[in-house]
Amino acid sequence: MSKSKSSETVKVVVRCRPMNEKERDAKFGRVVAVDVKLGQILVRNPKEASSSDHPKVFTFDSVYDWNSKQIDLYDETFRPLVDSVLLGFNGTIFAYGQTGTGKTYTMEGVRNDIERRGVIPNSFEHIFTHISRSQNQQYLVRASYLEIYQEEIKDLLSKDQTRRLELRERPDTGVYVKDLSSFVTKSVREIEHVMNVGNQNRSVGATNMNEHSSRSHAIFVITVECSELDVDGENHIRVGKLNLVDLAGSERQTKTGAQGERLKEATKINLSLSALGNVISALVDGRSSHIPYRDSKLTRLLQDSLGGNARTVMVANIGPASYNVEETLTTLRYSNRAKNIKNKPRINEDPKDALLREFQEEIARLKEQLEKRSGKKKKRRQRKRAGEGSDGEDLEDGETEDDDEEGDDKGDWREQQEKLERERKAIMEDHSLVAEEKVLLLKEKEKKMEDLKKERDAGEMLAAKVKAMESKLLVGGKNIVDHTNEQQKMLEMRRQEIAEQKRREREMQQQMDSRDEETLELKETYSSLQQEVDIKTKKLKKLFAKLQAVKAEIHDIQEAHINERQELEQTQNELTRDLKLKHLIIENFIPLEEKNKIVHRAYFDEEDEYWKTRPITRIEDDHQMMSRPLSAVGYRRPLSHHAHTAMMMRPAMRYKAENIMVLDMDLPARTTKEYQEPVIAPKVAAALESALRDEDEIQVDASGFHSSLGSTLPPGASLKKPKSGRPRTGKKSSTPTSPFSPSSPGSPLYPQSRGLVPK
Ligand code: ADP
Ligand code: MG
């Protein structure tokens, strides 16, 4: 599937931007010196006394000073990479560095200025020019644009800018972004438009574009697919992918005192960058077998570019001013390490997911359909002609089959339409037909015409589709003899040659320098002992200085490590504090039972790197939960069997479906007492009883009086004597207000007052 090639290292170049106005106004010193010839960056640290005579030296593949032109960078460093993408390699360009050092300037530059436009627009031009000059090749160019901010991936080309995308991995093609939109582009203008749309979306969400861009990574992806027939006439497809990455600013994000959301944000912002650093360290180290690609989205997505099958160029951007010296040194050390990463670039030949192949197959399928249609038509026409007999149309038959198929089709269609029209007219004019019959025949003809039209439309649509698809496939070789084109090509070649020459010179110079030091000693012969001592002393001094420089470097690096560790510890402490709060809440305010349930259901999704909870029904070992609850019948509301039993067993409200509220009248507490009649001494009682019994015998004749009084008597009252002779203890009879108490002496009609009853 792929041609393997020997390994090559990641190419690292450093670019130092000019002093900006602010820095000039503030009269900051320049601490960076750039030796373009030797490919070296020299940094003086103003804080260290010895550094003025012993600057720190870093050597790179090539370096660019403040006078460097965008096009020089492109020709020398990026053009070869883009060329290999056109051959089917994967390629990646990273811009790394502190905010404000020219990452975006290097990647995008000033868009409409040919002199100052960056790698991305230059590569557009390069790719489409290459295609236009190609011969016997078919190309398909696609572009995608995404952003990683706080470990979330956003598709800058999609309509829905709130959506976050996920990373997925497939064994055959590796890591990819699921549902990332990509647009097929046919020209420089189109792909520029795609970039502009993405850039607009990038700035829309951000309140402060500068801050946002310094905290997010933007990746512009161009996929170039190329199909070519080999000598055996077999079709081969090569796919090259170019990742153009504008990284987040490498300066440390301050997170002192941050808590909660802010802390999380701060820890996430640089996560991808520190993960990138860890990946680089692990790759360079050689001892570690585990490369922590999975630690961040960026490193996962660009896994191929770091120790994988891609070609990679890293541009480290630095500023020249003294106040940035720490960051500058950090950047240089970081990129110095990246120099040693080894990649094994290889051509992606005939990958399964090539869109070009799908396009070709689809076009072939549609063409076949079209052919079938026209074939059918031809047959029909021939049949028709055979029926009609030849009338001058034989000429057309003599034409070759594929001679202007479309024109033929159109002629055919028009002819049929005309014929139908003629028939229609004939029917209209034919007086021998009954009206109804006419209508019927007319309808039939109209339907036929409609069918004919439909068929034609479908055919046209098919043809248009084929055309549209074919137009997306780019073929070159049109203006190959164009004079200016030829000249331009020559110019480019010259420039490339010069760039190559420069590169070789630099390499030779670097090699010579290192060899000089090694061989100096061997070659030298000494005329006298004194001379030998002198020369050796000089050498010793030189070596001693070198030793000191290395020691200082070690010290610096250690210091940087300590700082980093302290910061990590601080972050850890803050996270632990956060965790303790969560613990407090869980342990004290969430029932243990509930917590256990959640713990039982939770699992870690490696793909998304999130904890998730399984749906309840899938808990395998808890069968009770798996069965659907039975329903209890006979209630006004739907009630499960479980609730029904629980209702019976427990008096609590939990399962009561009805009459949960007690709606009885709430009577107030009583404030009065029952009446208690006085206790009568037994002697008195006996006397009274006897007296009452005597009274029983008294006969009163009150018939006349009774009749006159009858109407005024209350209905319950009667003059009849009570049958029992016992003293009344019932409530009614003992009430002192009863007007006919028989116990009253004196007048038989009106009871005497008994006076107040003592309590
Ligand atoms: P970054 O993307 O790294 O934060 P920018 O690319 O936005 O930095 O650059 C900051 C400023 O410096 C911009 O105004 C840019 O035009 C200017 N600049 C950067 N590099 C250069 C350069 N090599 N030549 C001229 N101007 C530059
Ligand atoms: Mg930027």
GROMACS .gro file of N, CA, C and O in nm, residues 39-85:
model
  188
   39GLY      N    1   2.320   2.917   1.036
   39GLY     CA    2   2.197   2.863   1.092
   39GLY      C    3   2.196   2.864   1.243
   39GLY      O    4   2.151   2.770   1.307
   40GLN      N    5   2.248   2.974   1.299
   40GLN     CA    6   2.258   2.980   1.445
   40GLN      C    7   2.186   3.101   1.501
   40GLN      O    8   2.180   3.207   1.440
   41ILE      N    9   2.133   3.081   1.620
   41ILE     CA   10   2.072   3.191   1.693
   41ILE      C   11   2.157   3.211   1.819
   41ILE      O   12   2.186   3.115   1.891
   42LEU      N   13   2.199   3.334   1.844
   42LEU     CA   14   2.279   3.362   1.962
   42LEU      C   15   2.198   3.451   2.055
   42LEU      O   16   2.146   3.556   2.012
   43VAL      N   17   2.187   3.411   2.180
   43VAL     CA   18   2.106   3.489   2.274
   43VAL      C   19   2.192   3.531   2.393
   43VAL      O   20   2.258   3.448   2.456
   44ARG      N   21   2.191   3.660   2.417
   44ARG     CA   22   2.257   3.711   2.537
   44ARG      C   23   2.151   3.729   2.644
   44ARG      O   24   2.049   3.792   2.618
   45ASN      N   25   2.178   3.678   2.760
   45ASN     CA   26   2.082   3.703   2.868
   45ASN      C   27   2.133   3.819   2.951
   45ASN      O   28   2.236   3.810   3.016
   46PRO      N   29   2.064   3.933   2.946
   46PRO     CA   30   2.115   4.053   3.014
   46PRO      C   31   2.126   4.034   3.166
   46PRO      O   32   2.198   4.108   3.232
   47LYS      N   33   2.056   3.935   3.217
   47LYS     CA   34   2.060   3.915   3.363
   47LYS      C   35   2.188   3.844   3.406
   47LYS      O   36   2.222   3.844   3.524
   48GLU      N   37   2.253   3.780   3.310
   48GLU     CA   38   2.375   3.708   3.347
   48GLU      C   39   2.496   3.787   3.299
   48GLU      O   40   2.505   3.823   3.182
   49ALA      N   41   2.588   3.810   3.391
   49ALA     CA   42   2.703   3.897   3.362
   49ALA      C   43   2.790   3.840   3.251
   49ALA      O   44   2.834   3.911   3.161
   50SER      N   45   2.810   3.710   3.255
   50SER     CA   46   2.906   3.649   3.163
   50SER      C   47   2.848   3.635   3.021
   50SER      O   48   2.921   3.604   2.927
   51SER      N   49   2.719   3.657   3.007
   51SER     CA   50   2.656   3.621   2.880
   51SER      C   51   2.694   3.713   2.765
   51SER      O   52   2.675   3.679   2.650
   52SER      N   53   2.750   3.832   2.797
   52SER     CA   54   2.786   3.921   2.686
   52SER      C   55   2.901   3.863   2.603
   52SER      O   56   2.903   3.876   2.481
   53ASP      N   57   2.996   3.796   2.669
   53ASP     CA   58   3.101   3.733   2.588
   53ASP      C   59   3.068   3.588   2.556
   53ASP      O   60   3.126   3.530   2.466
   54HIS      N   61   2.980   3.529   2.629
   54HIS     CA   62   2.943   3.390   2.600
   54HIS      C   63   2.793   3.377   2.579
   54HIS      O   64   2.722   3.329   2.666
   55PRO      N   65   2.747   3.422   2.465
   55PRO     CA   66   2.603   3.407   2.442
   55PRO      C   67   2.565   3.260   2.425
   55PRO      O   68   2.650   3.177   2.392
   56LYS      N   69   2.438   3.233   2.449
   56LYS     CA   70   2.391   3.096   2.427
   56LYS      C   71   2.370   3.074   2.277
   56LYS      O   72   2.311   3.159   2.209
   57VAL      N   73   2.419   2.962   2.230
   57VAL     CA   74   2.412   2.937   2.085
   57VAL      C   75   2.320   2.818   2.056
   57VAL      O   76   2.328   2.714   2.123
   58PHE      N   77   2.232   2.837   1.963
   58PHE     CA   78   2.144   2.727   1.920
   58PHE      C   79   2.156   2.711   1.769
   58PHE      O   80   2.154   2.810   1.697
   59THR      N   81   2.170   2.589   1.726
   59THR     CA   82   2.185   2.566   1.582
   59THR      C   83   2.059   2.497   1.527
   59THR      O   84   2.008   2.404   1.589
   60PHE      N   85   2.014   2.546   1.413
   60PHE     CA   86   1.893   2.489   1.353
   60PHE      C   87   1.914   2.461   1.205
   60PHE      O   88   2.017   2.497   1.150
   61ASP      N   89   1.811   2.399   1.144
   61ASP     CA   90   1.822   2.369   1.000
   61ASP      C   91   1.838   2.496   0.920
   61ASP      O   92   1.917   2.502   0.827
   62SER      N   93   1.759   2.596   0.953
   62SER     CA   94   1.785   2.729   0.897
   62SER      C   95   1.720   2.832   0.988
   62SER      O   96   1.627   2.800   1.062
   63VAL      N   97   1.774   2.951   0.982
   63VAL     CA   98   1.722   3.057   1.067
   63VAL      C   99   1.693   3.179   0.981
   63VAL      O  100   1.756   3.200   0.877
   64TYR      N  101   1.596   3.260   1.026
   64TYR     CA  102   1.556   3.378   0.949
   64TYR      C  103   1.554   3.498   1.040
   64TYR      O  104   1.497   3.492   1.150
   65ASP      N  105   1.617   3.604   0.994
   65ASP     CA  106   1.618   3.723   1.079
   65ASP      C  107   1.503   3.815   1.043
   65ASP      O  108   1.415   3.781   0.964
   66TRP      N  109   1.506   3.934   1.101
   66TRP     CA  110   1.395   4.029   1.086
   66TRP      C  111   1.381   4.082   0.944
   66TRP      O  112   1.282   4.142   0.911
   67ASN      N  113   1.484   4.059   0.861
   67ASN     CA  114   1.474   4.107   0.722
   67ASN      C  115   1.420   3.999   0.628
   67ASN      O  116   1.407   4.023   0.509
   68SER      N  117   1.392   3.883   0.683
   68SER     CA  118   1.354   3.771   0.596
   68SER      C  119   1.223   3.800   0.524
   68SER      O  120   1.131   3.861   0.579
   69LYS      N  121   1.217   3.753   0.400
   69LYS     CA  122   1.095   3.773   0.320
   69LYS      C  123   1.011   3.646   0.330
   69LYS      O  124   1.063   3.535   0.338
   70GLN      N  125   0.880   3.667   0.321
   70GLN     CA  126   0.789   3.552   0.327
   70GLN      C  127   0.822   3.451   0.216
   70GLN      O  128   0.824   3.331   0.239
   71ILE      N  129   0.850   3.504   0.098
   71ILE     CA  130   0.870   3.416  -0.016
   71ILE      C  131   0.999   3.335  -0.001
   71ILE      O  132   1.008   3.220  -0.044
   72ASP      N  133   1.100   3.397   0.067
   72ASP     CA  134   1.224   3.322   0.091
   72ASP      C  135   1.198   3.202   0.182
   72ASP      O  136   1.246   3.092   0.158
   73LEU      N  137   1.123   3.229   0.285
   73LEU     CA  138   1.088   3.120   0.376
   73LEU      C  139   1.016   3.010   0.299
   73LEU      O  140   1.042   2.892   0.317
   74TYR      N  141   0.925   3.057   0.212
   74TYR     CA  142   0.845   2.959   0.139
   74TYR      C  143   0.932   2.875   0.048
   74TYR      O  144   0.925   2.752   0.049
   75ASP      N  145   1.014   2.942  -0.030
   75ASP     CA  146   1.095   2.870  -0.127
   75ASP      C  147   1.195   2.777  -0.060
   75ASP      O  148   1.218   2.665  -0.106
   76GLU      N  149   1.255   2.824   0.047
   76GLU     CA  150   1.360   2.743   0.109
   76GLU      C  151   1.306   2.633   0.200
   76GLU      O  152   1.361   2.524   0.206
   77THR      N  153   1.201   2.664   0.269
   77THR     CA  154   1.159   2.571   0.374
   77THR      C  155   1.028   2.500   0.345
   77THR      O  156   1.015   2.381   0.369
   78PHE      N  157   0.930   2.574   0.296
   78PHE     CA  158   0.797   2.514   0.283
   78PHE      C  159   0.769   2.452   0.147
   78PHE      O  160   0.695   2.355   0.137
   79ARG      N  161   0.828   2.508   0.042
   79ARG     CA  162   0.799   2.457  -0.091
   79ARG      C  163   0.831   2.308  -0.106
   79ARG      O  164   0.747   2.232  -0.156
   80PRO      N  165   0.949   2.265  -0.058
   80PRO     CA  166   0.978   2.122  -0.070
   80PRO      C  167   0.875   2.035   0.002
   80PRO      O  168   0.839   1.927  -0.045
   81LEU      N  169   0.826   2.086   0.115
   81LEU     CA  170   0.726   2.009   0.191
   81LEU      C  171   0.596   2.000   0.113
   81LEU      O  172   0.536   1.891   0.101
   82VAL      N  173   0.550   2.113   0.059
   82VAL     CA  174   0.425   2.112  -0.017
   82VAL      C  175   0.441   2.025  -0.142
   82VAL      O  176   0.349   1.954  -0.183
   83ASP      N  177   0.558   2.030  -0.201
   83ASP     CA  178   0.585   1.943  -0.316
   83ASP      C  179   0.566   1.796  -0.280
   83ASP      O  180   0.509   1.719  -0.358
   84SER      N  181   0.615   1.760  -0.163
   84SER     CA  182   0.601   1.619  -0.128
   84SER      C  183   0.456   1.584  -0.095
   84SER      O  184   0.413   1.471  -0.113
   85VAL      N  185   0.380   1.684  -0.049
   85VAL     CA  186   0.236   1.659  -0.029
   85VAL      C  187   0.170   1.631  -0.164
   85VAL      O  188   0.085   1.542  -0.176
   0.00000   0.00000   0.00000
